[in-house]
Amino acid sequence: LNWYLYSEHAPFFLGKKRGYYDQEGIDLDIQEGRGSGPTIQAVAARSVTLGYADVPTMIKVAAKGAPVRAIGVALQTSAMSAIGLTEKNMKTPADIKGKTVAVTPGDSMSQIWPLFLQKTGLKDTDFKTVSGDAQTKLNAVINGQADLLLGYLMDQTMRITDATGKPTYAIRFADYGVNLVSSGVIAHRDTLRDKADLMKRFMRASTRAFEESVKEPDAAVDAMLEANAKAGKRDTLIAGLKLTAPLYSAPDTKGGRPFRVSPKDMA
């Protein structure tokens, strides 16, 4: 996976629990990740069969020669957001002026942030920036050292609410013209060539798992918590998965099955 367990990952656990992968002859081992970059490197080194990671990050790595390909895009509308407590009254990019933003240097969101600023007419001098790793960034908002952070609307929003008991608000990049495809399934080029049938069977089981998770988010979260009780709080994870489901399609693929991204969106 791309990260420590959170709501976005629940469909894979539902598919494993209900035997969707078993029925395709796949003994699935789901491993937590430490960021899309390391996950993509693991796929490139063939130390894992498949990875679930940020596709734009994969494109950057592939452009430098890594033998990796995306074989399905789960999140076709970007979840990237500037997230803060609702009580801070930040609902538009203009509200970021004069505030303090927590970022993690080098992560996917920090790389897209300059484009968001350009699209919305903001400048670096309009706000203060504090830097730290993923947990430090989260703690900064929870403890009031920062007003907002760069994160995913179905992940950090939930974690902040869990820690503070207060609602959050997400200023979505996608609402301001910055919309990239996001998480998807990554494979090594040689694996696609040598194990094409396995790849098809994996995607068939995963598509089924994601479809069923949309219908039964409670069951998907329960399956993940059964596998790892430390994945989070049940109610928060369910709320996060419900926020994730609408991202499975974009205008060009609305009503279609999960993972089928349009050529236009990939371009």
XYZ file of N, CA and C in Angstrom:
801
model
N 0.825 -1.189 0.000
C 0.000 0.000 0.000
C 0.872 1.256 0.000
N 0.232 2.389 -0.185
C 0.958 3.651 -0.255
C 1.291 4.233 1.120
N 0.604 3.748 2.185
C 0.755 4.399 3.486
C 0.278 3.456 4.578
N 0.361 3.920 5.819
C -0.252 3.203 6.936
C -1.748 3.070 6.647
N -2.389 2.089 7.236
C -3.787 1.824 6.915
C -4.695 3.006 7.231
N -5.556 3.331 6.275
C -6.651 4.275 6.497
C -7.793 3.870 5.577
N -8.869 4.634 5.596
C -10.127 4.205 4.965
C -9.992 3.812 3.499
N -9.144 4.491 2.754
C -8.992 4.227 1.319
C -8.615 2.769 1.028
N -7.956 2.113 1.979
C -7.449 0.755 1.760
C -8.463 -0.347 2.057
N -9.579 0.013 2.672
C -10.536 -0.999 3.151
C -11.032 -1.963 2.067
N -11.266 -1.503 0.813
C -11.783 -2.449 -0.188
C -10.915 -3.683 -0.393
N -9.601 -3.531 -0.324
C -8.722 -4.689 -0.506
C -8.969 -5.740 0.582
N -9.218 -5.271 1.794
C -9.463 -6.190 2.908
C -10.828 -6.867 2.770
N -11.804 -6.134 2.235
C -13.109 -6.750 1.994
C -12.977 -7.863 0.955
N -12.224 -7.584 -0.101
C -12.008 -8.591 -1.142
C -11.295 -9.819 -0.621
N -10.334 -9.594 0.285
C -9.604 -10.723 0.871
C -10.521 -11.539 1.780
N -11.291 -10.849 2.638
C -12.157 -11.541 3.580
C -13.243 -12.339 2.869
N -13.816 -11.782 1.820
C -14.921 -12.445 1.122
C -14.458 -13.459 0.078
N -13.149 -13.614 -0.064
C -12.628 -14.651 -0.948
C -12.570 -14.275 -2.415
N -12.701 -12.983 -2.735
C -12.660 -12.582 -4.139
C -11.301 -12.901 -4.767
N -10.227 -12.691 -3.987
C -8.887 -12.993 -4.514
C -8.654 -14.500 -4.539
N -9.117 -15.189 -3.496
C -8.995 -16.655 -3.478
C -9.658 -17.277 -4.707
N -10.827 -16.748 -5.056
C -11.569 -17.282 -6.201
C -10.824 -17.076 -7.513
N -9.908 -16.124 -7.525
C -9.098 -15.879 -8.723
C -7.734 -16.570 -8.626
N -7.575 -17.432 -7.586
C -6.324 -18.156 -7.429
C -5.192 -17.313 -6.875
N -5.541 -16.261 -6.127
C -4.541 -15.334 -5.589
C -4.523 -15.400 -4.064
N -3.347 -15.666 -3.493
C -3.157 -15.625 -2.042
C -2.607 -14.238 -1.729
N -3.491 -13.315 -1.356
C -3.124 -11.906 -1.231
C -2.566 -11.567 0.147
N -1.384 -10.978 0.160
C -0.772 -10.458 1.381
C -0.744 -8.936 1.252
N -1.470 -8.238 2.124
C -1.573 -6.777 2.060
C -0.593 -6.171 3.053
N 0.361 -5.400 2.557
C 1.390 -4.798 3.403
C 1.227 -3.285 3.448
N 1.377 -2.716 4.658
C 1.348 -1.259 4.780
C 2.557 -0.659 4.070
N 2.410 0.618 3.672
C 3.502 1.316 3.007
C 4.001 2.477 3.839
N 5.006 3.169 3.314
C 5.581 4.338 3.990
C 5.672 5.511 3.019
N 4.718 5.578 2.100
C 4.715 6.625 1.082
C 4.742 6.021 -0.299
N 4.181 6.751 -1.263
C 4.116 6.227 -2.633
C 5.494 5.988 -3.223
N 6.445 6.879 -2.933
C 7.794 6.727 -3.483
C 8.425 5.393 -3.132
N 8.516 5.041 -1.838
C 9.085 3.748 -1.462
C 8.300 2.560 -2.028
N 6.965 2.689 -2.114
C 6.159 1.594 -2.667
C 6.491 1.376 -4.136
N 6.621 2.457 -4.886
C 6.954 2.358 -6.309
C 8.353 1.765 -6.476
N 9.278 2.156 -5.607
C 10.630 1.584 -5.655
C 10.606 0.085 -5.389
N 9.735 -0.343 -4.472
C 9.622 -1.774 -4.172
C 9.095 -2.545 -5.383
N 8.153 -1.940 -6.107
C 7.638 -2.569 -7.332
C 8.738 -2.619 -8.391
N 9.470 -1.532 -8.546
C 10.542 -1.469 -9.541
C 11.628 -2.502 -9.254
N 11.855 -2.773 -7.964
C 12.869 -3.758 -7.562
C 12.320 -5.179 -7.552
N 11.007 -5.307 -7.816
C 10.306 -6.584 -7.815
C 10.360 -7.281 -6.461
N 10.438 -6.493 -5.391
C 10.367 -7.075 -4.048
C 8.911 -7.228 -3.602
N 7.980 -6.623 -4.322
C 6.542 -6.882 -4.172
C 5.973 -7.113 -5.570
N 4.867 -7.831 -5.645
C 4.266 -8.125 -6.954
C 3.551 -6.914 -7.523
N 2.814 -6.222 -6.645
C 2.038 -5.058 -7.069
C 2.103 -3.994 -5.981
N 1.899 -2.753 -6.367
C 1.846 -1.666 -5.394
C 0.584 -0.848 -5.594
N 0.147 -0.215 -4.528
C -0.969 0.742 -4.594
C -0.365 2.091 -4.229
N -0.285 2.992 -5.207
C 0.476 4.219 -4.999
C -0.075 5.359 -5.853
N 0.459 6.556 -5.609
C 0.050 7.747 -6.349
C 0.555 7.657 -7.792
N -0.364 7.701 -8.744
C 0.006 7.505 -10.155
C 0.866 8.656 -10.703
N 0.551 9.940 -10.405
C 1.453 11.001 -10.880
C 2.881 10.854 -10.350
N 3.034 10.401 -9.113
C 4.374 10.147 -8.581
C 5.036 9.029 -9.374
N 4.272 7.985 -9.724
C 4.800 6.896 -10.536
C 5.235 7.394 -11.912
N 4.440 8.309 -12.491
C 4.774 8.845 -13.815
C 6.134 9.548 -13.773
N 6.367 10.318 -12.706
C 7.647 11.017 -12.574
C 8.807 10.029 -12.475
N 8.597 8.940 -11.725
C 9.647 7.925 -11.570
C 9.851 7.170 -12.887
N 8.751 6.838 -13.565
C 8.843 6.118 -14.838
C 9.535 6.968 -15.904
N 9.299 8.275 -15.858
C 9.922 9.180 -16.832
C 11.446 9.198 -16.687
N 11.924 8.803 -15.506
C 13.368 8.735 -15.261
C 13.929 7.347 -15.542
N 13.056 6.452 -16.042
C 13.549 5.144 -16.461
C 13.090 3.945 -15.658
N 12.352 4.154 -14.570
C 11.893 3.011 -13.781
C 10.905 2.170 -14.593
N 11.046 0.838 -14.596
C 10.204 -0.031 -15.427
C 8.852 -0.332 -14.774
N 8.063 0.694 -14.509
C 6.782 0.528 -13.815
C 5.648 1.095 -14.660
N 4.454 0.524 -14.463
C 3.258 0.954 -15.197
C 2.064 0.965 -14.246
N 1.118 1.832 -14.516
C -0.151 1.802 -13.785
C -1.115 0.923 -14.569
N -1.777 -0.014 -13.883
C -2.707 -0.907 -14.590
C -4.158 -0.645 -14.191
N -4.356 0.332 -13.321
C -5.713 0.719 -12.941
C -5.646 1.925 -12.023
N -6.542 2.883 -12.208
C -6.558 4.083 -11.368
C -7.799 4.049 -10.485
N -7.592 3.964 -9.168
C -8.717 3.904 -8.235
C -9.327 5.285 -8.014
N -8.481 6.260 -7.688
C -8.974 7.612 -7.425
C -8.766 8.469 -8.659
N -9.874 8.795 -9.320
C -9.815 9.533 -10.579
C -10.120 11.015 -10.401
N -10.527 11.392 -9.205
C -10.656 12.792 -8.825
C -9.743 13.000 -7.635
N -8.927 14.027 -7.673
C -7.909 14.221 -6.648
C -8.512 14.501 -5.276
N -7.922 13.884 -4.254
C -8.332 14.120 -2.871
C -7.446 15.164 -2.198
N -6.463 15.689 -2.928
C -5.541 16.661 -2.350
C -6.302 17.904 -1.890
N -5.994 18.352 -0.670
C -6.727 19.476 -0.081
C -5.858 20.234 0.911
N -6.279 21.468 1.178
C -5.760 22.227 2.314
C -6.804 22.078 3.413
N -6.400 21.505 4.547
C -7.358 21.063 5.567
C -7.105 21.775 6.897
N -8.177 22.273 7.492
C -8.080 22.906 8.805
C -9.369 22.714 9.580
N -9.372 23.146 10.823
C -10.575 23.060 11.642
C -11.634 24.030 11.121
N -12.883 23.587 11.104
C -13.984 24.413 10.619
C -14.059 25.736 11.373
N -13.726 25.715 12.657
C -13.820 26.923 13.478
C -12.860 28.023 13.040
N -11.851 27.658 12.217
C -10.903 28.654 11.715
C -11.484 29.457 10.547
N -12.659 29.006 10.044
C -13.382 29.721 8.986
C -12.546 29.907 7.720
N -11.964 28.807 7.250
C -11.200 28.820 5.992
C -11.953 27.969 4.970
N -12.617 28.638 4.050
C -13.445 27.928 3.080
C -13.026 28.162 1.633
N -12.195 29.147 1.404
C -11.718 29.446 0.053
C -10.216 29.707 0.101
N -9.527 29.647 -1.037
C -8.089 29.940 -1.040
C -7.753 31.314 -0.462
N -8.623 32.294 -0.668
C -8.358 33.641 -0.147
C -8.250 33.638 1.374
N -8.934 32.682 2.026
C -8.914 32.600 3.488
C -7.578 32.094 4.031
N -6.713 31.595 3.142
C -5.403 31.085 3.560
C -4.434 32.239 3.858
N -4.735 33.406 3.318
C -3.860 34.561 3.526
C -3.727 34.865 5.020
N -2.488 35.044 5.461
C -2.217 35.366 6.855
C -2.187 34.161 7.780
N -2.419 32.968 7.236
C -2.464 31.754 8.055
C -1.111 31.031 8.012
N -1.024 29.964 8.795
C 0.175 29.114 8.814
C -0.177 27.744 8.249
N 0.595 27.297 7.256
C 0.335 26.042 6.554
C 1.419 25.025 6.891
N 1.023 23.821 7.281
C 1.973 22.738 7.587
C 2.133 21.840 6.363
N 3.368 21.578 5.975
C 3.648 20.766 4.786
C 4.708 19.716 5.112
N 4.729 18.653 4.290
C 5.801 17.658 4.356
C 6.615 17.781 3.075
N 7.834 18.321 3.148
C 8.640 18.520 1.945
C 8.828 17.219 1.169
N 8.642 17.286 -0.149
C 8.895 16.134 -1.005
C 7.723 15.209 -1.212
N 6.637 15.362 -0.430
C 5.496 14.470 -0.662
C 4.708 14.952 -1.879
N 3.752 14.137 -2.310
C 3.040 14.444 -3.553
C 2.291 15.771 -3.473
N 1.726 16.080 -2.313
C 0.945 17.313 -2.189
C 1.829 18.552 -2.238
N 3.013 18.481 -1.633
C 3.908 19.637 -1.653
C 4.401 19.924 -3.072
N 4.437 18.880 -3.911
C 4.861 19.079 -5.293
C 3.763 19.737 -6.131
N 2.511 19.518 -5.756
C 1.381 20.081 -6.505
C 0.951 21.436 -5.940
N 1.308 21.718 -4.708
C 0.943 22.960 -4.028
C 1.283 24.219 -4.838
N 2.483 24.331 -5.433
C 2.781 25.536 -6.220
C 1.796 25.758 -7.375
N 1.311 24.674 -7.963
C 0.332 24.804 -9.043
C -1.001 25.332 -8.507
N -1.397 24.853 -7.321
C -2.614 25.345 -6.673
C -2.494 26.843 -6.393
N -1.329 27.267 -5.901
C -1.108 28.690 -5.620
C -1.217 29.509 -6.901
N -0.627 28.985 -7.968
C -0.669 29.686 -9.255
C -2.108 29.822 -9.755
N -2.874 28.739 -9.644
C -4.261 28.731 -10.129
C -5.160 29.680 -9.334
N -4.832 29.867 -8.053
C -5.706 30.647 -7.173
C -5.183 32.053 -6.892
N -4.046 32.392 -7.484
C -3.507 33.743 -7.334
C -2.822 34.001 -6.004
N -2.515 32.934 -5.270
C -1.820 33.095 -3.988
C -0.299 33.117 -4.202
N 0.395 33.747 -3.272
C 1.859 33.780 -3.313
C 2.406 33.190 -2.019
N 3.646 32.719 -2.064
C 4.294 32.154 -0.873
C 4.316 33.152 0.282
N 4.378 34.428 -0.054
C 4.470 35.464 0.972
C 3.124 35.773 1.626
N 2.048 35.169 1.111
C 0.707 35.425 1.651
C 0.449 34.670 2.953
N 1.308 33.694 3.273
C 1.087 32.854 4.460
C 2.435 32.353 4.979
N 2.434 31.799 6.179
C 3.632 31.195 6.755
C 3.613 29.692 6.486
N 4.774 29.088 6.425
C 4.877 27.647 6.204
C 5.710 27.008 7.308
N 5.223 25.899 7.851
C 6.025 25.084 8.773
C 6.160 23.691 8.158
N 7.324 23.077 8.329
C 7.604 21.795 7.684
C 7.831 20.685 8.708
N 7.497 19.477 8.302
C 7.731 18.311 9.152
C 7.235 17.061 8.473
N 7.482 15.910 9.082
C 6.998 14.662 8.507
C 5.482 14.573 8.678
N 4.908 13.463 8.246
C 3.451 13.334 8.218
C 2.812 13.540 9.584
N 3.396 12.942 10.632
C 2.819 13.068 11.970
C 3.027 14.466 12.544
N 4.196 15.048 12.280
C 4.487 16.402 12.754
C 3.511 17.394 12.138
N 3.249 17.209 10.860
C 2.302 18.076 10.147
C 0.916 17.980 10.775
N 0.502 16.775 11.085
C -0.802 16.541 11.699
C -0.859 17.175 13.095
N 0.197 16.953 13.877
C 0.248 17.488 15.230
C 0.205 19.013 15.244
N 0.805 19.627 14.217
C 0.845 21.088 14.155
C -0.563 21.671 14.116
N -1.446 21.040 13.349
C -2.832 21.528 13.272
C -3.600 21.155 14.539
N -3.403 19.940 15.010
C -4.100 19.475 16.221
C -3.759 20.347 17.420
N -2.473 20.754 17.520
C -2.008 21.532 18.670
C -2.083 23.041 18.463
N -2.568 23.469 17.298
C -2.731 24.892 17.053
C -1.484 25.622 16.600
N -0.422 24.871 16.240
C 0.800 25.514 15.748
C 0.679 25.880 14.268
N -0.299 25.292 13.599
C -0.592 25.627 12.204
C -2.108 25.694 12.048
N -2.546 26.497 11.086
C -3.989 26.642 10.844
C -4.518 25.562 9.914
N -3.676 25.107 9.000
C -4.104 24.079 8.055
C -2.894 23.292 7.577
N -3.175 22.138 6.975
C -2.121 21.299 6.425
C -2.509 20.850 5.028
N -1.523 20.362 4.288
C -1.791 19.775 2.981
C -2.005 18.290 3.179
N -3.174 17.792 2.781
C -3.482 16.389 3.021
C -4.584 15.885 2.119
N -5.071 14.678 2.428
C -6.145 14.050 1.664
C -7.454 14.163 2.441
N -8.508 14.529 1.751
C -9.762 14.855 2.429
C -10.356 13.681 3.198
N -10.000 12.422 2.839
C -10.581 11.291 3.555
C -9.592 10.672 4.543
N -8.424 11.319 4.713
C -7.428 10.788 5.649
C -7.187 11.768 6.791
N -6.455 12.850 6.516
C -6.116 13.786 7.589
C -7.341 14.458 8.206
N -8.394 14.683 7.417
C -9.620 15.262 7.997
C -10.128 14.382 9.135
N -10.116 13.079 8.895
C -10.597 12.121 9.886
C -9.681 12.085 11.120
N -8.383 12.127 10.891
C -7.423 12.036 11.995
C -7.500 13.274 12.896
N -7.684 14.437 12.279
C -7.800 15.670 13.072
C -9.068 15.630 13.915
N -10.166 15.189 13.321
C -11.430 15.093 14.054
C -11.326 14.083 15.188
N -10.670 12.951 14.927
C -10.468 11.932 15.970
C -9.712 12.510 17.168
N -8.682 13.311 16.875
C -7.807 13.827 17.930
C -8.420 14.998 18.696
N -9.207 15.820 17.995
C -9.721 17.048 18.612
C -11.200 16.990 18.962
N -11.926 16.069 18.321
C -13.377 16.024 18.501
C -14.086 17.152 17.783
N -13.354 17.847 16.902
C -13.925 19.001 16.197
C -14.010 18.732 14.691
N -14.989 19.329 14.000
C -15.115 19.139 12.550
C -14.021 19.875 11.785
N -13.750 19.383 10.592
C -12.741 19.997 9.731
C -13.374 20.465 8.426
N -12.620 21.283 7.695
C -13.065 21.725 6.371
C -11.900 21.542 5.402
N -12.193 21.031 4.215
C -11.156 20.785 3.214
C -11.368 21.678 1.995
N -10.352 22.461 1.652
C -10.350 23.235 0.409
C -9.717 22.342 -0.648
N -10.544 21.744 -1.492
C -10.066 20.730 -2.444
C -9.358 21.376 -3.635
N -8.175 20.868 -3.945
C -7.445 21.362 -5.114
C -8.276 21.208 -6.387
N -9.017 20.095 -6.470
C -9.785 19.789 -7.683
C -10.842 20.853 -7.982
N -11.312 21.529 -6.936
C -12.337 22.559 -7.131
C -11.772 23.842 -7.714
N -10.453 23.914 -7.810
C -9.810 25.135 -8.315
C -8.884 24.831 -9.499
N -9.270 23.811 -10.281
C -8.572 23.539 -11.530
C -7.315 22.708 -11.415
N -7.064 22.136 -10.230
C -5.882 21.275 -10.057
C -6.388 19.875 -9.751
N -6.618 19.102 -10.786
C -7.197 17.773 -10.600
C -6.377 16.723 -11.331
N -5.627 15.948 -10.566
C -4.830 14.860 -11.130
C -5.432 13.528 -10.720
N -5.258 12.526 -11.572
C -5.583 11.172 -11.111
C -4.687 10.908 -9.905
N -5.094 9.989 -9.046
C -4.356 9.781 -7.801
C -3.972 8.314 -7.641
N -4.400 7.676 -6.566
C -3.945 6.318 -6.249
C -4.366 5.289 -7.288
N -3.471 4.370 -7.567
C -3.781 3.296 -8.503
C -2.891 2.088 -8.257
N -3.093 1.061 -9.056
C -2.321 -0.179 -8.936
C -1.127 -0.114 -9.885
N 0.046 -0.401 -9.333
C 1.311 -0.273 -10.053
C 1.958 -1.647 -10.208
N 2.471 -1.920 -11.398
C 3.148 -3.194 -11.653
C 4.474 -2.967 -12.386
N 5.375 -3.929 -12.251
C 6.633 -3.916 -13.002
C 6.326 -4.305 -14.451
N 7.027 -3.693 -15.367
C 6.812 -3.975 -16.789
C 6.987 -5.457 -17.114
N 7.980 -6.100 -16.490
C 8.224 -7.525 -16.757
C 7.106 -8.400 -16.196
N 6.533 -7.976 -15.054
C 5.422 -8.729 -14.476
C 4.213 -8.678 -15.408
N 3.980 -7.519 -16.003
C 2.872 -7.387 -16.963
C 3.074 -8.321 -18.157
N 4.311 -8.478 -18.558
C 4.612 -9.335 -19.704
C 4.541 -10.820 -19.334
N 5.155 -11.158 -18.178
C 5.295 -12.570 -17.806
C 4.082 -13.142 -17.079
N 3.302 -12.278 -16.427
C 2.164 -12.736 -15.632
C 0.902 -11.937 -15.965
N 0.664 -11.782 -17.255
C -0.480 -10.977 -17.702
C -1.800 -11.511 -17.159
N -1.940 -12.822 -17.125
C -3.198 -13.394 -16.639
C -3.396 -13.119 -15.146
N -2.315 -13.174 -14.378
C -2.390 -12.857 -12.952
C -2.840 -11.406 -12.748
N -2.300 -10.505 -13.568
C -2.677 -9.094 -13.461
C -4.174 -8.912 -13.732
N -4.680 -9.618 -14.741
C -6.112 -9.526 -15.076
C -6.971 -10.069 -13.934
N -6.523 -11.174 -13.359
C -7.292 -11.771 -12.258
C -7.278 -10.865 -11.019
N -6.130 -10.233 -10.757
C -6.046 -9.322 -9.616
C -6.982 -8.125 -9.810
N -6.981 -7.564 -11.003
C -7.825 -6.396 -11.258
C -9.310 -6.773 -11.243
N -9.621 -7.982 -11.679
C -11.015 -8.437 -11.654
C -11.514 -8.535 -10.207
N -10.690 -9.135 -9.342
C -11.059 -9.262 -7.930
C -11.121 -7.896 -7.254
N -10.185 -7.026 -7.582
C -10.140 -5.699 -6.961
C -11.325 -4.847 -7.391
N -11.683 -4.923 -8.654
C -12.847 -4.183 -9.145
C -14.094 -4.605 -8.379
N -14.239 -5.900 -8.204
C -15.387 -6.427 -7.457
C -15.361 -5.936 -6.006
N -14.180 -5.952 -5.396
C -14.036 -5.517 -4.002
C -14.393 -4.042 -3.837
N -13.961 -3.216 -4.778
C -14.252 -1.780 -4.701
C -15.739 -1.520 -4.916
N -16.350 -2.232 -5.839
C -17.788 -2.066 -6.073
C -18.599 -2.438 -4.839
N -18.216 -3.530 -4.199
C -18.938 -3.967 -3.010
C -18.692 -3.024 -1.826
N -17.522 -2.401 -1.782
C -17.221 -1.459 -0.708
C -18.066 -0.191 -0.809
N -18.403 0.187 -2.026
C -19.294 1.339 -2.212
C -20.668 1.015 -1.638
N -21.120 -0.219 -1.871
C -22.433 -0.641 -1.381
C -22.429 -0.887 0.125
N -21.299 -1.417 0.645
C -21.235 -1.813 2.058
C -19.956 -1.279 2.714
N -19.850 0.032 2.907
C -18.631 0.581 3.518
C -18.390 0.062 4.933
N -19.474 -0.195 5.669
C -19.321 -0.730 7.028
C -18.597 -2.074 7.000
N -18.997 -2.941 6.077
C -18.396 -4.275 5.985
C -16.933 -4.181 5.569
N -16.614 -3.242 4.679
C -15.226 -3.081 4.233
C -14.337 -2.637 5.386
N -14.810 -1.673 6.155
C -14.039 -1.183 7.301
C -13.895 -2.276 8.361
N -14.955 -3.030 8.599
C -14.893 -4.124 9.570
C -13.848 -5.159 9.155
N -13.763 -5.423 7.855
C -12.776 -6.390 7.357
C -11.359 -5.882 7.608
N -11.143 -4.592 7.420
C -9.816 -4.021 7.656
C -9.472 -4.031 9.134
N -10.439 -3.663 9.987
C -10.198 -3.656 11.425
C -9.981 -5.070 11.975
N -10.627 -6.043 11.353
C -10.427 -7.433 11.755
C -8.992 -7.867 11.473
N -8.446 -7.348 10.366
C -7.068 -7.676 9.999
C -6.057 -6.875 10.822
N -6.441 -5.632 11.176
C -5.545 -4.772 11.957
C -6.389 -3.808 12.787
N -6.525 -4.115 14.059
C -7.392 -3.325 14.950
C -6.881 -1.906 15.147
N -5.618 -1.652 14.810
C -5.030 -0.325 15.001
C -5.211 0.580 13.782
N -5.992 0.150 12.811
C -6.166 0.940 11.587
C -6.884 2.262 11.843
N -7.645 2.351 12.937
C -8.338 3.598 13.242
C -9.649 3.341 13.956
N -10.419 4.399 14.136
C -11.726 4.295 14.778
C -12.779 3.941 13.732
N -13.635 2.998 14.057
C -14.591 2.452 13.089
C -15.454 3.534 12.434
N -16.094 4.363 13.239
C -17.006 5.369 12.685
C -16.278 6.349 11.772
N -15.068 6.722 12.181
C -14.290 7.663 11.383
C -13.840 7.029 10.076
N -13.437 5.765 10.130
C -13.015 5.063 8.919
C -14.173 4.906 7.935
N -15.354 4.612 8.458
C -16.535 4.490 7.585
C -16.838 5.824 6.917
N -16.774 6.900 7.698
C -17.010 8.235 7.131
C -15.967 8.545 6.056
N -14.712 8.148 6.317
C -13.651 8.376 5.346
C -13.857 7.595 4.061
N -14.318 6.352 4.173
C -14.554 5.530 2.991
C -15.714 6.092 2.164
N -16.714 6.618 2.847
C -17.837 7.245 2.131
C -17.383 8.503 1.385
N -16.379 9.195 1.921
C -15.821 10.354 1.226
C -14.959 9.923 0.039
N -14.388 8.722 0.148
C -13.494 8.219 -0.898
C -14.263 7.741 -2.128
N -15.406 7.095 -1.921
C -16.149 6.463 -3.021
C -16.433 7.395 -4.200
N -16.832 8.658 -3.980
C -17.087 9.536 -5.128
C -15.852 9.828 -5.973
N -14.664 9.556 -5.424
C -13.423 9.815 -6.160
C -13.099 8.690 -7.140
N -13.874 7.607 -7.106
C -13.613 6.467 -7.992
C -13.937 6.772 -9.453
N -14.562 7.894 -9.704
C -14.859 8.258 -11.090
C -14.625 9.745 -11.292
N -14.522 10.130 -12.545
C -14.426 11.519 -12.967
C -15.577 11.752 -13.944
N -15.800 12.995 -14.382
C -16.917 13.229 -15.319
C -16.923 12.291 -16.524
N -15.742 11.964 -17.057
C -15.662 11.097 -18.247
C -15.956 9.633 -17.948
N -15.891 9.232 -16.675
C -16.077 7.816 -16.348
C -17.246 7.593 -15.388
N -18.060 8.608 -15.177
C -19.180 8.490 -14.239
C -20.094 7.351 -14.662
N -20.453 6.502 -13.697
C -21.309 5.359 -13.998
C -20.546 4.131 -14.456
N -19.240 4.278 -14.674
C -18.424 3.139 -15.098
C -17.918 2.339 -13.923
N -17.199 1.278 -14.202
C -16.664 0.422 -13.144
C -15.362 1.005 -12.592
N -15.007 0.676 -11.350
C -13.769 1.194 -10.763
C -12.531 0.826 -11.582
N -11.518 1.660 -11.483
C -10.195 1.488 -12.078
C -10.125 1.814 -13.567
N -11.271 2.032 -14.245
C -11.251 2.321 -15.693
C -11.135 3.819 -15.904
N -9.929 4.303 -16.048
C -9.694 5.736 -16.201
C -9.766 6.107 -17.688
N -10.184 7.327 -17.987
C -10.278 7.751 -19.391
C -8.912 8.188 -19.905
N -8.649 7.975 -21.183
C -7.388 8.434 -21.763
C -7.169 9.935 -21.582
N -8.257 10.702 -21.630
C -8.154 12.154 -21.475
C -7.616 12.527 -20.092
N -8.152 11.865 -19.058
C -7.714 12.162 -17.702
C -6.263 11.736 -17.486
N -5.870 10.628 -18.081
C -4.463 10.208 -17.964
C -3.555 11.200 -18.674
N -3.982 11.654 -19.856
C -3.178 12.634 -20.600
C -3.044 13.927 -19.799
